[in-house]
Coordinates of C-alpha atoms in Angstrom, one line a residue:
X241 CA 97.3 64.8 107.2
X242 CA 100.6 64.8 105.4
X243 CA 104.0 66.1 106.8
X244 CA 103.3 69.7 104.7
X245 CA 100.2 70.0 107.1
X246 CA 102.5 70.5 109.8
X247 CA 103.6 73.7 111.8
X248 CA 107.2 74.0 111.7
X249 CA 106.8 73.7 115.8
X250 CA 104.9 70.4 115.3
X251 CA 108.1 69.4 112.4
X252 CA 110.4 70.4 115.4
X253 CA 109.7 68.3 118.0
X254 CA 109.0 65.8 115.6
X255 CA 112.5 65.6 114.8
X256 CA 113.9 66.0 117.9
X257 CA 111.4 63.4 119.2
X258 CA 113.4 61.0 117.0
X259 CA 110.0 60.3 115.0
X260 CA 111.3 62.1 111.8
X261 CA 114.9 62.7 110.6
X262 CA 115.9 65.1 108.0
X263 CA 116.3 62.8 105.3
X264 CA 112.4 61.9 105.7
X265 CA 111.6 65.7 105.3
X266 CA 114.0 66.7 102.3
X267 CA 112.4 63.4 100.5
X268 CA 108.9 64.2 101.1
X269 CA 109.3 68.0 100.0
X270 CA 111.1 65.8 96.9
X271 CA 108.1 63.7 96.5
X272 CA 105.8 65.9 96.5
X273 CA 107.5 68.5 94.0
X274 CA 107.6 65.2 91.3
X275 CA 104.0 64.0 92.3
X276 CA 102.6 67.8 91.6
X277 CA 105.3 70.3 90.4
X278 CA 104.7 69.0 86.4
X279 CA 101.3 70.9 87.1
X280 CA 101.9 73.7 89.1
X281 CA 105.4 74.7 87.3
X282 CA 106.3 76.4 90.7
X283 CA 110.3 75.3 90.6
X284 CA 113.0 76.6 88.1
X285 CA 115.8 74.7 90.0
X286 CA 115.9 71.3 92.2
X287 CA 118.6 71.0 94.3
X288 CA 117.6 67.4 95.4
X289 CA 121.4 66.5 95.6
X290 CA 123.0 69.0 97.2
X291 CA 119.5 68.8 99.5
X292 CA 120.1 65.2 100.2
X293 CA 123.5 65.4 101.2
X294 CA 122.9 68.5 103.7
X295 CA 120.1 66.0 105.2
X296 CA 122.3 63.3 105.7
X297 CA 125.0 66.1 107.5
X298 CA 122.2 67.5 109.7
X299 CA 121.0 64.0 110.6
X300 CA 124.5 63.1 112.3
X301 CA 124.2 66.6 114.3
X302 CA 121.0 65.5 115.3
X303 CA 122.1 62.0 116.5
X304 CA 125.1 63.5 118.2
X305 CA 122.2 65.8 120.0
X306 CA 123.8 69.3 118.4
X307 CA 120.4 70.4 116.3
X308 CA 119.4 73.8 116.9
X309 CA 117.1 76.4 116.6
X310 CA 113.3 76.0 115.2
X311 CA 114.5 75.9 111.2
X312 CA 117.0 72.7 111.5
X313 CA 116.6 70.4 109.2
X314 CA 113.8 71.9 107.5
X315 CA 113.1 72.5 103.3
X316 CA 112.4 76.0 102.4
X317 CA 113.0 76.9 98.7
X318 CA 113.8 80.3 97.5
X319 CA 112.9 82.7 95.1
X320 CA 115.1 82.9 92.1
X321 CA 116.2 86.5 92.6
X322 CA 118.3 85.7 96.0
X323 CA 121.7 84.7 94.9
X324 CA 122.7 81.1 96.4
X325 CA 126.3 80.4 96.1
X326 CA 126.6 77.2 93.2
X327 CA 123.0 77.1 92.6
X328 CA 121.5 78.6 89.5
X329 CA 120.2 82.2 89.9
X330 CA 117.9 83.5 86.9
X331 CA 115.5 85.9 88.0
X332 CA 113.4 83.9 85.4
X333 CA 115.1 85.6 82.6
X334 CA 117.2 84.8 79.5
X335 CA 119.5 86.9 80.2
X336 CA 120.7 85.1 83.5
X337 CA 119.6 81.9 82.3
X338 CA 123.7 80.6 82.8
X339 CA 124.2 82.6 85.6
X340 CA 126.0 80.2 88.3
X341 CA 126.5 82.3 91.5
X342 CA 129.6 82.7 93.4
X343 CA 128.3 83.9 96.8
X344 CA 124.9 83.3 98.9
X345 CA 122.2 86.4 99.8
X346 CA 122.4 87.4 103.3
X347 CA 119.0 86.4 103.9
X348 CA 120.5 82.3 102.1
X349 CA 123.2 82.7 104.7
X350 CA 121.2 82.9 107.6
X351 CA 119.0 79.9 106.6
X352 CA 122.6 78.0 106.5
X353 CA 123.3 78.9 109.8
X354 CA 119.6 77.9 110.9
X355 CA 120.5 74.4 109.1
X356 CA 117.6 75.3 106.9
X357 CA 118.2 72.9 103.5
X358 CA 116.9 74.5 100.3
X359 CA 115.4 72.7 98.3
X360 CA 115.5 74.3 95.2
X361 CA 114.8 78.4 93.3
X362 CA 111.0 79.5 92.9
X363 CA 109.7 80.6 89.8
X364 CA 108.6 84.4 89.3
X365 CA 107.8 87.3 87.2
X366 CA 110.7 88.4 85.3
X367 CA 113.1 90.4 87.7
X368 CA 110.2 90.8 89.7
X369 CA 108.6 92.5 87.4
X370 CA 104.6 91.9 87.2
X371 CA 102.0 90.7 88.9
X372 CA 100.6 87.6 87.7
X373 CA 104.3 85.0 87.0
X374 CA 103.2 85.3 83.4
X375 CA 106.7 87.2 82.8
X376 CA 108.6 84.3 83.2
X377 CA 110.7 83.4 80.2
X378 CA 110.3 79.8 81.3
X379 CA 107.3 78.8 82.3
X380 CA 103.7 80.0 84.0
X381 CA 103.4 79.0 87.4
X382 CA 99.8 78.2 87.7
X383 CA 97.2 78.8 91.0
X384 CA 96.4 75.0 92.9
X385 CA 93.1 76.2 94.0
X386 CA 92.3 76.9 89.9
X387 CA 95.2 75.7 87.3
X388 CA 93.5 78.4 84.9
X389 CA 94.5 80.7 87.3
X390 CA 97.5 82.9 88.1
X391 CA 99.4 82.5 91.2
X392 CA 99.9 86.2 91.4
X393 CA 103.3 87.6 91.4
X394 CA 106.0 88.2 91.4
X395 CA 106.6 85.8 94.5
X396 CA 104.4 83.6 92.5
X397 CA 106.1 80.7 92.6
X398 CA 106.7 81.2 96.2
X399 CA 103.3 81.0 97.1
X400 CA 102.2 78.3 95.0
X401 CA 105.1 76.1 96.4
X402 CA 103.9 76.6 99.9
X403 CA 100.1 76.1 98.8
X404 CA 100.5 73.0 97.1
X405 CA 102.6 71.2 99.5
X406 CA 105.8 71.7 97.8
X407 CA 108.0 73.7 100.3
X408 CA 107.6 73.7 103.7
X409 CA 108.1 77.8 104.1
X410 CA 109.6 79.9 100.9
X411 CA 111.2 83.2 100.8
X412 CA 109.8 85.9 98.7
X413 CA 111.0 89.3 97.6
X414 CA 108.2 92.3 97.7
X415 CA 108.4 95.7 95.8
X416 CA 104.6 97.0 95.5
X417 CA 103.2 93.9 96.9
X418 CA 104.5 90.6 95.6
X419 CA 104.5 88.9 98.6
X420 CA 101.6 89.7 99.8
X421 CA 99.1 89.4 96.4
X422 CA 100.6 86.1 96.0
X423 CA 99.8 84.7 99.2
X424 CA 96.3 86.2 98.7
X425 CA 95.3 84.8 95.8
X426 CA 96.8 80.9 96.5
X427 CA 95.4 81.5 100.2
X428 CA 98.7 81.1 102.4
X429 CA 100.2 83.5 105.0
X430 CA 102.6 86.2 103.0
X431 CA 104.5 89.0 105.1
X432 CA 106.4 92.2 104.1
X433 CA 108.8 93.4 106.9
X434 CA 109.4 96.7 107.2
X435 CA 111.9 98.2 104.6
X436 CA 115.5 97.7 106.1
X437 CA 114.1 95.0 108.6
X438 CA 115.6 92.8 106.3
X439 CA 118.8 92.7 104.6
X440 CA 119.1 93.0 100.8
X441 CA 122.6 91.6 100.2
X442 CA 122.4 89.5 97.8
X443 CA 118.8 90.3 96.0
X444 CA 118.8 90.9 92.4
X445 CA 117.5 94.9 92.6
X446 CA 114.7 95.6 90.9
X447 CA 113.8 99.2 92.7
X448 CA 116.3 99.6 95.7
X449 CA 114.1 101.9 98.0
X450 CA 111.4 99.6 97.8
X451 CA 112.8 96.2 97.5
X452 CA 111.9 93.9 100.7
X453 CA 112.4 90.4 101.4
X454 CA 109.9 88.0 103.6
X455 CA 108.3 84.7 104.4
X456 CA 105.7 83.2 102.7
X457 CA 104.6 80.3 105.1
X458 CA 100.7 78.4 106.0
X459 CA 100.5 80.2 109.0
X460 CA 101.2 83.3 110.8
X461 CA 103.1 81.1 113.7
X462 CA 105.3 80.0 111.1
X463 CA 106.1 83.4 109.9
X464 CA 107.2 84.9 112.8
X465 CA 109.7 82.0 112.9
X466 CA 110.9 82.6 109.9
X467 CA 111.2 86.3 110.3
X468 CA 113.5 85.8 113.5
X469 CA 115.6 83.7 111.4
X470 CA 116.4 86.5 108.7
X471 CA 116.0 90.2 110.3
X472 CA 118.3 91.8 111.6
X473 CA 121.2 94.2 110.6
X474 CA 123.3 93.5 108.2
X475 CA 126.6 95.9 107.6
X476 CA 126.4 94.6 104.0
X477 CA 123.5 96.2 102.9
X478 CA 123.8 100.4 102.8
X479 CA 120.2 100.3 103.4
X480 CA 119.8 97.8 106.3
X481 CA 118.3 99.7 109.6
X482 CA 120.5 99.3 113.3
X483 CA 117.5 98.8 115.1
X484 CA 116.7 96.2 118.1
X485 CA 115.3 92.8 117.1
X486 CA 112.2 91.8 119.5
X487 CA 111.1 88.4 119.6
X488 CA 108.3 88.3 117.3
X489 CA 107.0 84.9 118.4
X490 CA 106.2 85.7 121.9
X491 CA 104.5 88.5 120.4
X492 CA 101.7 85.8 119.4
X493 CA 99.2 86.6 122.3
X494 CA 96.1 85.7 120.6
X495 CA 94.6 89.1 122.7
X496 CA 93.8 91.9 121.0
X497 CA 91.4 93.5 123.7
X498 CA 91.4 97.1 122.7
X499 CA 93.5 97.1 119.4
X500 CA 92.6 100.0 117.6
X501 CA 92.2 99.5 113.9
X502 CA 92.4 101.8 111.4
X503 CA 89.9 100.8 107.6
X504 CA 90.6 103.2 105.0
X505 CA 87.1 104.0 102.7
X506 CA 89.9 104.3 99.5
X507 CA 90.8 100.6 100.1
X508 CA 86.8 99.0 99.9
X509 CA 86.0 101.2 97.0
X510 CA 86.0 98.9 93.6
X511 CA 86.6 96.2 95.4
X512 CA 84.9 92.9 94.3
X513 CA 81.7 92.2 96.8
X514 CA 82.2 89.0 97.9
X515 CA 86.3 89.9 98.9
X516 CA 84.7 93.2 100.7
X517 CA 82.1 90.8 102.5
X518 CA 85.1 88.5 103.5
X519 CA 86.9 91.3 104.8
X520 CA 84.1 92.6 106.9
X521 CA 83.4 89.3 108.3
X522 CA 87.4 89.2 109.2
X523 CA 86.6 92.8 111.1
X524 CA 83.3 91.3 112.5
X525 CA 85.6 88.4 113.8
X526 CA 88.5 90.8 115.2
X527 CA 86.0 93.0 117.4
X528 CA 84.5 89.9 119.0
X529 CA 87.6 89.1 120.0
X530 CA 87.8 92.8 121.7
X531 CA 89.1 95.0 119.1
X532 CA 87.7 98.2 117.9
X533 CA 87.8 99.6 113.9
X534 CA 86.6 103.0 112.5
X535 CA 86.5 104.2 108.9
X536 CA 89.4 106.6 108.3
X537 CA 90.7 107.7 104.8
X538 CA 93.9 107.6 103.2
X539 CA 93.3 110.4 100.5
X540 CA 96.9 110.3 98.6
X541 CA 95.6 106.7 97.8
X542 CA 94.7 107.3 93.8
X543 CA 97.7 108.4 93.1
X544 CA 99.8 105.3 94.7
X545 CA 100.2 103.1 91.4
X546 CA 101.0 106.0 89.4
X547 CA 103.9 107.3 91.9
X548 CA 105.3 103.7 92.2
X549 CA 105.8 102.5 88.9
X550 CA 107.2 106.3 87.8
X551 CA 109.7 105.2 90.9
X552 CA 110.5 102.0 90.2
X553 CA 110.8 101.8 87.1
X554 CA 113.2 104.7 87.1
X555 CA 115.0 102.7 89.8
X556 CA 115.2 99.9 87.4
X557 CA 116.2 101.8 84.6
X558 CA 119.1 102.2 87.0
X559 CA 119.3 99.1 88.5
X560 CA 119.3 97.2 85.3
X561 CA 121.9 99.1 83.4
X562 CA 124.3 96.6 84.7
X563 CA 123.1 93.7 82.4
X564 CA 125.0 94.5 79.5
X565 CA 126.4 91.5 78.1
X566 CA 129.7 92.1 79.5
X567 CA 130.3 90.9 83.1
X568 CA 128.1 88.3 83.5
X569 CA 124.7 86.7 81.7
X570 CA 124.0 86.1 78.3
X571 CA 126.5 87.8 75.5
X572 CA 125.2 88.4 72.0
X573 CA 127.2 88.1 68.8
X574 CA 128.3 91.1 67.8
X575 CA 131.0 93.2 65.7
X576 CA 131.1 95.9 68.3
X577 CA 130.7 97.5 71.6
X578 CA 127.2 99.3 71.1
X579 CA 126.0 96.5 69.1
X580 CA 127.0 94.0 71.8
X581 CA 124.7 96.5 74.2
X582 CA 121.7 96.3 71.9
X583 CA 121.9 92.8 71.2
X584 CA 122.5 91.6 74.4
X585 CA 119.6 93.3 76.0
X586 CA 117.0 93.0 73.0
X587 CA 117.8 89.2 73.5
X588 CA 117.9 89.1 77.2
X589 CA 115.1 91.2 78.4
X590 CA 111.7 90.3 78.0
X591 CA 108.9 92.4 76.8
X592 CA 107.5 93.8 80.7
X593 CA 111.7 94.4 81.8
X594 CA 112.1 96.5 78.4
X595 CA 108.5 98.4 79.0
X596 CA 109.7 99.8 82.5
X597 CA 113.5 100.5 81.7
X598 CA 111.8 102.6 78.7
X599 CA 109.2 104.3 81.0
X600 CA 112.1 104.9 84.2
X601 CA 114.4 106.0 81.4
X602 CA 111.6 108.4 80.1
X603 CA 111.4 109.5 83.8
X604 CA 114.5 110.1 84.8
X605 CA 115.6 112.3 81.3
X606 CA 116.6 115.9 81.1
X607 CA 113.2 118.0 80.6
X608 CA 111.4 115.2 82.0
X609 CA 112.9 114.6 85.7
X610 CA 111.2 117.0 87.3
X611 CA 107.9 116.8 85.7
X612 CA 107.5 113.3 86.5
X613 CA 110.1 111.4 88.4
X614 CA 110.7 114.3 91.4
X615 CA 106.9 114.9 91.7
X616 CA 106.3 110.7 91.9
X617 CA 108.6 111.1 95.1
X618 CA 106.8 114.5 96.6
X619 CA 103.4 112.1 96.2
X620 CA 105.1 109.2 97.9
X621 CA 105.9 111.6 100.8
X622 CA 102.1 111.8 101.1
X623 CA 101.4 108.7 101.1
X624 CA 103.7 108.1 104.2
X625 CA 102.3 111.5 105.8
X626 CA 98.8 109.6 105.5
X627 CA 100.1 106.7 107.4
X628 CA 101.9 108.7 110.2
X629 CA 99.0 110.8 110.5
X630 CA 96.6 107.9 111.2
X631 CA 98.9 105.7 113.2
X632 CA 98.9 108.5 115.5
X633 CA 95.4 107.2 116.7
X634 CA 95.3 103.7 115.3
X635 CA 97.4 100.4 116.2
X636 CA 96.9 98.9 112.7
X637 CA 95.3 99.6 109.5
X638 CA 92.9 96.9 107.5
X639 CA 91.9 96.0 104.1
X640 CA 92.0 93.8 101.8
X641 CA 95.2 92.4 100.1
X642 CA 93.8 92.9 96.1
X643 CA 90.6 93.9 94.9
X644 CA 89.4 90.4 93.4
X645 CA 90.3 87.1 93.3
X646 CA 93.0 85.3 91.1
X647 CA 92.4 86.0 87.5
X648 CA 92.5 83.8 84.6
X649 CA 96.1 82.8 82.9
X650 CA 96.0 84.9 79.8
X651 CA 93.1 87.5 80.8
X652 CA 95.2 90.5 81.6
X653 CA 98.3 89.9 80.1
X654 CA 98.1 91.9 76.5
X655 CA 96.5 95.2 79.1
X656 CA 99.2 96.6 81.3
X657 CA 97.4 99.5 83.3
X658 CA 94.9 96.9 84.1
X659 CA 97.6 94.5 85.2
X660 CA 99.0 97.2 87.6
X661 CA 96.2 98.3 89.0
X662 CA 95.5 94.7 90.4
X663 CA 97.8 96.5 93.0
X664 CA 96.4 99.2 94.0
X665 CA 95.8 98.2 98.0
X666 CA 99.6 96.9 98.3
X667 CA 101.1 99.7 96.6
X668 CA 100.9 102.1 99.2
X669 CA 102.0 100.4 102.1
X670 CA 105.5 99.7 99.8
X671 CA 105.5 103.6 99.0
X672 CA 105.7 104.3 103.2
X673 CA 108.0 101.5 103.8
X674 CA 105.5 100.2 106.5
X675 CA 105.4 96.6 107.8
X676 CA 101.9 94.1 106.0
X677 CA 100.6 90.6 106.3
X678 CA 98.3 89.0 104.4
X679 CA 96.3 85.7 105.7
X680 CA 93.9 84.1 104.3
X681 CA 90.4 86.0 105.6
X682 CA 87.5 84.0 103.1
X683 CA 87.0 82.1 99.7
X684 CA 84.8 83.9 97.1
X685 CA 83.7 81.3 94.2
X686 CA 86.2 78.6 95.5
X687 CA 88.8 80.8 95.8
X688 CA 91.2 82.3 98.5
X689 CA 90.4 86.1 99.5
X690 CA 93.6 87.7 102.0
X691 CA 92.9 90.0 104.2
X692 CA 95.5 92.3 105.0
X693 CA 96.7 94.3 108.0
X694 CA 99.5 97.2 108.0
X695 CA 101.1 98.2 111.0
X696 CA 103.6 101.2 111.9
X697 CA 107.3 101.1 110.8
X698 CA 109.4 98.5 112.6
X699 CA 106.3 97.1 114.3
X700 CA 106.1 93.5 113.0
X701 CA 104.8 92.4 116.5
X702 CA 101.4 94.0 116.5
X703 CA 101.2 92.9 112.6
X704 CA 101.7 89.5 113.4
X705 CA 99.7 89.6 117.1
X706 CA 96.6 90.8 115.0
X707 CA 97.4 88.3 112.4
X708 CA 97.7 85.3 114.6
X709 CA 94.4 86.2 117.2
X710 CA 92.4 86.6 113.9
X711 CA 93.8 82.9 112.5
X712 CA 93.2 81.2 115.5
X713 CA 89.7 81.7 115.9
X714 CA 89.0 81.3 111.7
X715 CA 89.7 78.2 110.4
X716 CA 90.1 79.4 106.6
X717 CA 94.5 79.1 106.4
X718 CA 93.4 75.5 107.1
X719 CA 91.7 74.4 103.4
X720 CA 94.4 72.9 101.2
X721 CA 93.2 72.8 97.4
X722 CA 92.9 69.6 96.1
X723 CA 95.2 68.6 93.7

C-alpha cells in the first residue's frame, strides 16, 4: 500500500498523528509524477517549487498545532482551464501557451484557504473541447489501465492523475460530461455538482450555461470532502446559486433502505453488454441493500447530443471571440487589424476549437437562429421536463456513465459524430443542470465500467449517500492498474 492508496481521512490523521508531514506528501505525489508521468503524459505544468515551499510553510502550522480542516497539507493538481495566479494556464492550446495568470479561480482560492498545495495543471482536451484528451496541442494523456487507450476527456488528465497515483484528488471542469466519462473509463470516482453549486470565477468558458466544476477523487468519501471545500456561493460569478450548503459528508449513511431509483430504457439501449451487465449487477447490489428500481423512460433522450453541441458550440462561438490576439495569448505577425484576427486564431486554435466556433457561429446567424439554435434550447427544456417529471416519484436516476469502455488512442479521432455520441448518457443530465456521480461499478475485458447515478437539482447528498452505500459493499474503486 502506498501513500496514494490512502483516504484523505486516513492522510489526515496521519499528519496530525505526527507520522507524516507535508513535505513527505508533496515529495511522494513528486515521485510518483517522475516515476510514471513520462507514460501517462497526465501533467502540463509541475509546480514542484512553489509546492515544496508551501509544504515547508504548512509544516511549521502543523508543529505550532494551527492545521486545519480535512484538505491541509494535501497535493491536488488542477485542470488547466482554472486560472491559478503565477502558474501557467493553457487550456492545452497554442494559443494560451504563454499565458501567465494574474489571479486564482474561485474554486484555487478555496483550496488555498484549505491549505491544499497544488501540485501542478492537468492536461485536457483543447478548451474542453472533446472527449477523448486527443485535442491537446501538447500531448495525449494516455489510460493506465491500457496505455493504447484514451483517458476520456476532457478532464482527462484529471482522471488519469488520480488513477495512476499521481494526485491525491484533482479538480475537473464538466460541460456534457467530462468529469464523469473520464472517471469512468480510468475507473476513479468523478462528480458533477449541480450547475451553480459551484462557482465559475475563474474557469476558462467554454459554454457558460453548462460549464461545472468538481472532484475527481478514488472514492466517494473523498469527494464529498472535496466538494465541501469548493461549493458554495460565490458573489463573483453571475451564475452562482444563494442556496444553503449541507454537510455532504454526514450525508454518507451507507442506508439506502427504501431509495427509490429511477433506470431509463433510453440509457441501456446500444449500450455495450458486458457495461449493461455491470450496471445491473450494481442495481442487483443496491436493492440488496434495500433499495427499490423500476424501468422509466426519458423520451427527449435522442435528441440530447444534437441540442447540446448546437448550444455549446454557439456558447463558444461566443465565449471564444475574446481570443483575438490582442489582450492576451499568442499574437501573429501581421500588417493589419483583420489580418492579426485571422492569423492569430488560424494559429492558435486547433482543428476541434475551429469545428465548433464554425458550427455555433452557423447557429447563432441571421436566417439560421431560430431554425436551429432557439429550437436546441425549446428541446433542452424537455429534457429537464423529463427529469422533473420522474423525480416527482423517484429519489435518483441510474445508468451507466458511457456506452463502452475506453477506446483505442487514434480509433475515433478522424470521425466526429462518432466521437460525440460517446456522450450520449452524460449529455442529458448537463442539458437539466442536475447533480451526477460516476464510480466505478465493473471491469469489462480489463477495463473500468462507471456506473452512474443522477439526482434532483441541488441534491448532492442523496447522489453521494447512494454512491457511497453502493462502494462500500463493492470492492471494484479498490483495483489500481498496474503500471
Amino acid at each position: 500500500m502506498t501513500l496514494f492508496d490512502l483516504r484523505l481521512q486516513e492522510l489526515h490523521d496521519r499528519l496530525h498523528g505526527k507520522e507524516l508531514s507535508v513535505a513527505d506528501l508533496v515529495g511522494e505525489a513528486f515521485s510518483a509524477i517522475k516515476a510514471r508521468d513520462e507514460r501517462i503524459q497526465a501533467y502540463l505544468t509541475l509546480n514542484e517549487e512553489g509546492a515544496r515551499q508551501a509544504a515547508a510553510k504548512l509544516d511549521e502550522k502543523l508543529a505550532k498545532g494551527e492545521a486545519r480542516g480535512l484538505l491541509f497539507g494535501l497535493p491536488v493538481g488542477i485542470k488547466d482551464n482554472m486560472v491559478t495566479e503565477g502558474l501557467r494556464t493553457t487550456c492545452a492550446s497554442q494559443f494560451l501557451k504563454n499565458y501567465d495568470p494574474i489571479y486564482d479561480a474561485t474554486v484555487v482560492s478555496k483550496l488555498k484557504a484549505a491549505d491544499a498545495v497544488t501540485v501542478g495543471k492537468l492536461n485536457m482536451d483543447e478548451f474542453a473541447m472533446g472527449g477523448s484528451n486527443e485535442n491537446s496541442s501538447f500531448q495525449v494523456t494516455r489510460n493506465p489501465w491500457d496505455l493504447t487507450r484514451v483517458p476520456g476527456g476532457s478532464s482527462g488528465g484529471s482522471a488519469a492523475a488520480v488513477a495512476s497515483g499521481q494526485a491525491y484528488f484533482t479538480l475537473g471542469s464538466d460541460t456534457g460530461g467530462s468529469i464523469r466519462q473520464p472517471a469512468s473509463y480510468c475507473g476513479v470516482v468523478g462528480l458533477k455538482p449541480t450547475y451553480g453549486r459551484v462557482s465559475r470565477y475563474g474557469l476558462v468558458a467554454f459554454a457558460s450555461s453548462l460549464d461545472q466544476i468538481g472532484p475527481i477523487t478514488k472514492n466517494v468519501e473523498d469527494a464529498a470532502y472535496v466538494l465541501q471545500a469548493i461549493a458554495g456561493y460565490d458573489a463573483k460569478d453571475s451564475t452562482s446559486a444563494n442556496v444553503d450548503l449541507p454537510d455532504f459528508v454526514s450525508a454518507l449513511t451507507g442506508d439506502v433502505k427504501g431509495l427509490r431509483i429511477a433506470v431509463p430504457k433510453e440509457y441501456l439501449d446500444g449500450v455495450a453488454p458486458k457495461v449493461k451487465a455491470s450496471v445491473m449487477d450494481a442495481l442487483a447490489a443496491l436493492e440488496s441493500l434495500g433499495a427499490t428500481w423500476e424501468e422509466v423512460s426519458l423520451p427527449h433522450t435522442e435528441y440530447a447530443v444534437a441540442a447540446y453541441y448546437l448550444l455549446a458550440s454557439s456558447e463558444a462561438s461566443s465565449n471564444l471571440s475574446r481570443f483575438d490576439g490582442v489582450r492576451y495569448g499568442v499574437r501573429a505577425d501581421s500588417s493589419n487589424l483583420l489580418e492579426l484576427y485571422h492569423e492569430s486564431r488560424s494559429q492558435g486554435f486547433g482543428p476541434e476549437v475551429k469545428r465548433r466556433i464554425m458550427l455555433g457561429t452557423y447557429a447563432l446567424s441571421s436566417g439560421y437562429y431560430d431554425a436551429y439554435y432557439l429550437k436546441a434550447q425549446k428541446v433542452r427544456t424537455l429534457i429537464k421536463q423529463d427529469f422533473d417529471q420522474t423525480f416527482e416519484k423517484f429519489d435518483v436516476i441510474i445508468g451507466p456513465t458511457a456506452p463502452t469502455t475506453a477506446f483505442p488512442i487514434g480509433s475515433q479521432v478522424d470521425d466526429p459524430l462518432t466521437m460525440y455520441l460517446n456522450d450520449i448518457l452524460t449529455i442529458p443530465v448537463s442539458l437539466a443542470g442536475v447533480p451526477a456521480i460516476s464510480v466505478p461499478c465493473g471491469f469489462a475485458d480489463g477495463l473500468p465500467v462507471g456506473l452512474q447515478i443522477i439526482g434532483k437539482a441541488f441534491d448532492e447528498s442523496t447522489v453521494l449517500r447512494t454512491a457511497h452505500a453502493f462502494e462500500i459493499h463493492t470492492e471494484h474503486h479498490k483495483r489500481r492498474p498496474s503500471l
